[in-house]
Structures are given as structure tokens and as C-alpha cells.
Amino acid sequence: MKEKSTAIVIGIIVILAFIIPFTVLKDVEKWYGSFLFWLILTLIVIVCNAILTKDWSNEK
């Protein structure tokens, strides 16, 4: 169940990475508006993957 919920969260993040910059951030003239958003989403995905894989060495 943990893998499924993490995969759903990462899938939502990927969809948001495409939708938000072209809708909510479309009026931001500077390039760093979308870049900062993508950077934050990348950090969230890294944390999700770290949480998901931290117990892999303990599996039998």
C-alpha cells in the first residue's frame, strides 16, 4: 500500500508540473517563477522516494 500511495503522489506531482506553470504561473514574466516551482516539486519527489526506499535493505 505504501508504494501505491507514493506512486499516486508522484503522479499528481508530475501532472502539476505540467499544469501549474502554464495556468497559474502564466503571468509570471520571469523564468525563475516556473523554475522555483519545478525545484520545489523535485525536492518533494526526492523526499517521497527516500521514504519509499529506506526499508528496502531490510526485506527478506
Short mmCIF file of N, CA, C and O in Angstrom, two decimals:
data_model
loop_
_atom_site.label_atom_id
_atom_site.label_comp_id
_atom_site.label_asym_id
_atom_site.label_seq_id
_atom_site.Cartn_x
_atom_site.Cartn_y
_atom_site.Cartn_z
N MET A 1 0.83 -1.20 0.00
CA MET A 1 0.00 0.00 0.00
C MET A 1 0.87 1.26 0.00
O MET A 1 0.51 2.26 -0.59
N LYS A 2 2.01 1.19 0.68
CA LYS A 2 2.89 2.34 0.75
C LYS A 2 3.40 2.73 -0.63
O LYS A 2 3.45 3.92 -0.97
N GLU A 3 3.75 1.73 -1.45
CA GLU A 3 4.24 2.00 -2.80
C GLU A 3 3.16 2.62 -3.67
O GLU A 3 3.42 3.54 -4.44
N LYS A 4 1.94 2.13 -3.52
CA LYS A 4 0.84 2.63 -4.33
C LYS A 4 0.52 4.09 -4.00
O LYS A 4 0.36 4.92 -4.89
N SER A 5 0.48 4.42 -2.72
CA SER A 5 0.17 5.80 -2.33
C SER A 5 1.30 6.75 -2.73
O SER A 5 1.03 7.87 -3.17
N THR A 6 2.54 6.29 -2.63
CA THR A 6 3.66 7.13 -3.05
C THR A 6 3.64 7.34 -4.55
O THR A 6 3.90 8.44 -5.04
N ALA A 7 3.31 6.30 -5.30
CA ALA A 7 3.22 6.42 -6.76
C ALA A 7 2.11 7.39 -7.16
O ALA A 7 2.28 8.16 -8.11
N ILE A 8 1.01 7.36 -6.44
CA ILE A 8 -0.08 8.29 -6.73
C ILE A 8 0.35 9.73 -6.45
O ILE A 8 0.09 10.63 -7.25
N VAL A 9 1.05 9.95 -5.34
CA VAL A 9 1.53 11.30 -5.01
C VAL A 9 2.50 11.79 -6.06
O VAL A 9 2.41 12.93 -6.54
N ILE A 10 3.43 10.94 -6.48
CA ILE A 10 4.40 11.34 -7.50
C ILE A 10 3.69 11.60 -8.84
O ILE A 10 4.03 12.55 -9.55
N GLY A 11 2.70 10.79 -9.16
CA GLY A 11 1.92 11.03 -10.39
C GLY A 11 1.21 12.36 -10.36
O GLY A 11 1.19 13.09 -11.36
N ILE A 12 0.63 12.71 -9.23
CA ILE A 12 -0.03 14.01 -9.09
C ILE A 12 0.98 15.14 -9.23
O ILE A 12 0.71 16.16 -9.87
N ILE A 13 2.16 14.96 -8.65
CA ILE A 13 3.21 15.99 -8.75
C ILE A 13 3.63 16.18 -10.21
O ILE A 13 3.82 17.32 -10.66
N VAL A 14 3.77 15.08 -10.96
CA VAL A 14 4.15 15.19 -12.37
C VAL A 14 3.08 15.94 -13.16
O VAL A 14 3.38 16.80 -13.99
N ILE A 15 1.83 15.63 -12.90
CA ILE A 15 0.73 16.33 -13.59
C ILE A 15 0.74 17.81 -13.23
O ILE A 15 0.58 18.68 -14.09
N LEU A 16 0.94 18.12 -11.94
CA LEU A 16 1.01 19.53 -11.53
C LEU A 16 2.19 20.25 -12.16
O LEU A 16 2.09 21.44 -12.47
N ALA A 17 3.29 19.55 -12.39
CA ALA A 17 4.47 20.16 -13.01
C ALA A 17 4.18 20.62 -14.43
O ALA A 17 4.83 21.54 -14.93
N PHE A 18 3.22 20.00 -15.09
CA PHE A 18 2.82 20.43 -16.42
C PHE A 18 1.72 21.48 -16.39
O PHE A 18 1.72 22.41 -17.19
N ILE A 19 0.78 21.34 -15.48
CA ILE A 19 -0.40 22.21 -15.48
C ILE A 19 -0.13 23.57 -14.86
O ILE A 19 -0.48 24.60 -15.45
N ILE A 20 0.46 23.62 -13.67
CA ILE A 20 0.63 24.86 -12.92
C ILE A 20 1.42 25.93 -13.68
O ILE A 20 0.98 27.08 -13.76
N PRO A 21 2.59 25.62 -14.26
CA PRO A 21 3.34 26.68 -14.95
C PRO A 21 2.59 27.30 -16.12
O PRO A 21 2.79 28.48 -16.43
N PHE A 22 1.75 26.53 -16.78
CA PHE A 22 1.04 27.06 -17.95
C PHE A 22 -0.33 27.64 -17.62
O PHE A 22 -0.99 28.18 -18.50
N THR A 23 -0.76 27.54 -16.35
CA THR A 23 -2.04 28.11 -15.96
C THR A 23 -1.84 29.19 -14.89
O THR A 23 -2.02 30.37 -15.15
N VAL A 24 -1.45 28.78 -13.72
CA VAL A 24 -1.32 29.71 -12.59
C VAL A 24 -0.13 30.66 -12.78
O VAL A 24 -0.25 31.85 -12.49
N LEU A 25 0.98 30.15 -13.29
CA LEU A 25 2.19 30.96 -13.42
C LEU A 25 2.38 31.58 -14.80
O LEU A 25 3.45 32.08 -15.12
N LYS A 26 1.34 31.57 -15.64
CA LYS A 26 1.49 32.09 -16.99
C LYS A 26 1.74 33.60 -17.03
O LYS A 26 2.32 34.10 -17.98
N ASP A 27 1.32 34.32 -16.00
CA ASP A 27 1.53 35.76 -15.98
C ASP A 27 2.86 36.17 -15.35
O ASP A 27 3.18 37.35 -15.30
N VAL A 28 3.62 35.21 -14.87
CA VAL A 28 4.93 35.49 -14.31
C VAL A 28 5.90 35.63 -15.48
O VAL A 28 6.14 34.68 -16.21
N GLU A 29 6.42 36.83 -15.67
CA GLU A 29 7.27 37.12 -16.82
C GLU A 29 8.67 36.53 -16.70
O GLU A 29 9.33 36.27 -17.69
N LYS A 30 9.13 36.33 -15.49
CA LYS A 30 10.49 35.84 -15.28
C LYS A 30 10.54 34.33 -15.35
O LYS A 30 9.61 33.64 -14.96
N TRP A 31 11.64 33.77 -15.82
CA TRP A 31 11.80 32.33 -15.96
C TRP A 31 11.87 31.64 -14.62
O TRP A 31 11.53 30.47 -14.51
N TYR A 32 12.31 32.34 -13.58
CA TYR A 32 12.51 31.68 -12.29
C TYR A 32 11.20 31.40 -11.56
O TYR A 32 11.20 30.71 -10.56
N GLY A 33 10.08 31.86 -12.04
CA GLY A 33 8.79 31.51 -11.43
C GLY A 33 8.51 30.02 -11.59
O GLY A 33 8.27 29.31 -10.62
N SER A 34 8.60 29.53 -12.81
CA SER A 34 8.39 28.10 -13.06
C SER A 34 9.56 27.29 -12.53
O SER A 34 9.38 26.17 -12.03
N PHE A 35 10.77 27.82 -12.64
CA PHE A 35 11.94 27.08 -12.18
C PHE A 35 11.87 26.81 -10.69
O PHE A 35 12.16 25.70 -10.24
N LEU A 36 11.48 27.80 -9.91
CA LEU A 36 11.35 27.60 -8.47
C LEU A 36 10.27 26.57 -8.16
O LEU A 36 10.44 25.71 -7.31
N PHE A 37 9.16 26.64 -8.88
CA PHE A 37 8.08 25.66 -8.69
C PHE A 37 8.57 24.25 -9.00
O PHE A 37 8.33 23.32 -8.24
N TRP A 38 9.28 24.08 -10.13
CA TRP A 38 9.79 22.77 -10.51
C TRP A 38 10.84 22.28 -9.52
O TRP A 38 10.93 21.09 -9.24
N LEU A 39 11.63 23.19 -8.99
CA LEU A 39 12.64 22.82 -7.99
C LEU A 39 11.98 22.28 -6.72
O LEU A 39 12.40 21.25 -6.17
N ILE A 40 10.95 22.95 -6.26
CA ILE A 40 10.23 22.50 -5.06
C ILE A 40 9.57 21.14 -5.30
O ILE A 40 9.65 20.24 -4.45
N LEU A 41 8.96 20.96 -6.47
CA LEU A 41 8.36 19.67 -6.78
C LEU A 41 9.41 18.56 -6.85
O LEU A 41 9.17 17.44 -6.40
N THR A 42 10.58 18.88 -7.39
CA THR A 42 11.66 17.90 -7.45
C THR A 42 12.10 17.48 -6.06
O THR A 42 12.32 16.29 -5.78
N LEU A 43 12.21 18.43 -5.15
CA LEU A 43 12.59 18.10 -3.77
C LEU A 43 11.55 17.23 -3.09
O LEU A 43 11.88 16.31 -2.35
N ILE A 44 10.27 17.49 -3.36
CA ILE A 44 9.20 16.68 -2.79
C ILE A 44 9.29 15.24 -3.32
O ILE A 44 9.14 14.28 -2.56
N VAL A 45 9.56 15.08 -4.62
CA VAL A 45 9.68 13.74 -5.19
C VAL A 45 10.89 13.02 -4.61
O VAL A 45 10.83 11.83 -4.31
N ILE A 46 12.00 13.71 -4.40
CA ILE A 46 13.18 13.10 -3.81
C ILE A 46 12.88 12.61 -2.40
O ILE A 46 13.27 11.50 -2.01
N VAL A 47 12.18 13.41 -1.62
CA VAL A 47 11.81 13.01 -0.26
C VAL A 47 10.87 11.79 -0.30
O VAL A 47 11.04 10.85 0.48
N CYS A 48 9.91 11.80 -1.19
CA CYS A 48 8.99 10.65 -1.32
C CYS A 48 9.76 9.38 -1.66
O CYS A 48 9.51 8.32 -1.09
N ASN A 49 10.70 9.49 -2.59
CA ASN A 49 11.49 8.32 -2.97
C ASN A 49 12.39 7.86 -1.84
O ASN A 49 12.59 6.65 -1.66
N ALA A 50 12.94 8.77 -1.07
CA ALA A 50 13.77 8.39 0.07
C ALA A 50 12.95 7.66 1.12
O ALA A 50 13.40 6.65 1.67
N ILE A 51 11.76 8.14 1.38
CA ILE A 51 10.87 7.47 2.35
C ILE A 51 10.48 6.09 1.84
O ILE A 51 10.46 5.12 2.60
N LEU A 52 10.19 6.00 0.56
CA LEU A 52 9.77 4.73 -0.02
C LEU A 52 10.88 3.69 -0.01
O LEU A 52 10.63 2.51 0.24
N THR A 53 12.11 4.08 -0.23
CA THR A 53 13.19 3.12 -0.39
C THR A 53 14.04 2.92 0.87
O THR A 53 14.99 2.13 0.84
N LYS A 54 13.73 3.57 1.95
CA LYS A 54 14.57 3.46 3.14
C LYS A 54 14.58 2.07 3.77
O LYS A 54 15.54 1.67 4.39
N ASP A 55 13.51 1.29 3.58
CA ASP A 55 13.42 -0.04 4.18
C ASP A 55 13.72 -1.17 3.20
O ASP A 55 13.53 -2.33 3.53
N TRP A 56 14.20 -0.87 2.02
CA TRP A 56 14.44 -1.90 1.02
C TRP A 56 15.53 -2.88 1.45
O TRP A 56 15.49 -4.04 1.10
N SER A 57 16.51 -2.43 2.20
CA SER A 57 17.59 -3.33 2.61
C SER A 57 17.13 -4.32 3.68
O SER A 57 17.78 -5.32 3.92
N ASN A 58 16.01 -4.07 4.33
CA ASN A 58 15.51 -4.93 5.39
C ASN A 58 14.56 -6.01 4.90
O ASN A 58 14.10 -6.82 5.70
N GLU A 59 14.25 -6.01 3.61
CA GLU A 59 13.31 -7.02 3.08
C GLU A 59 14.01 -8.37 3.00
O GLU A 59 15.19 -8.47 2.73
N LYS A 60 13.24 -9.45 3.22
CA LYS A 60 13.79 -10.81 3.17
C LYS A 60 13.31 -11.54 1.96
O LYS A 60 12.31 -11.37 1.43
#
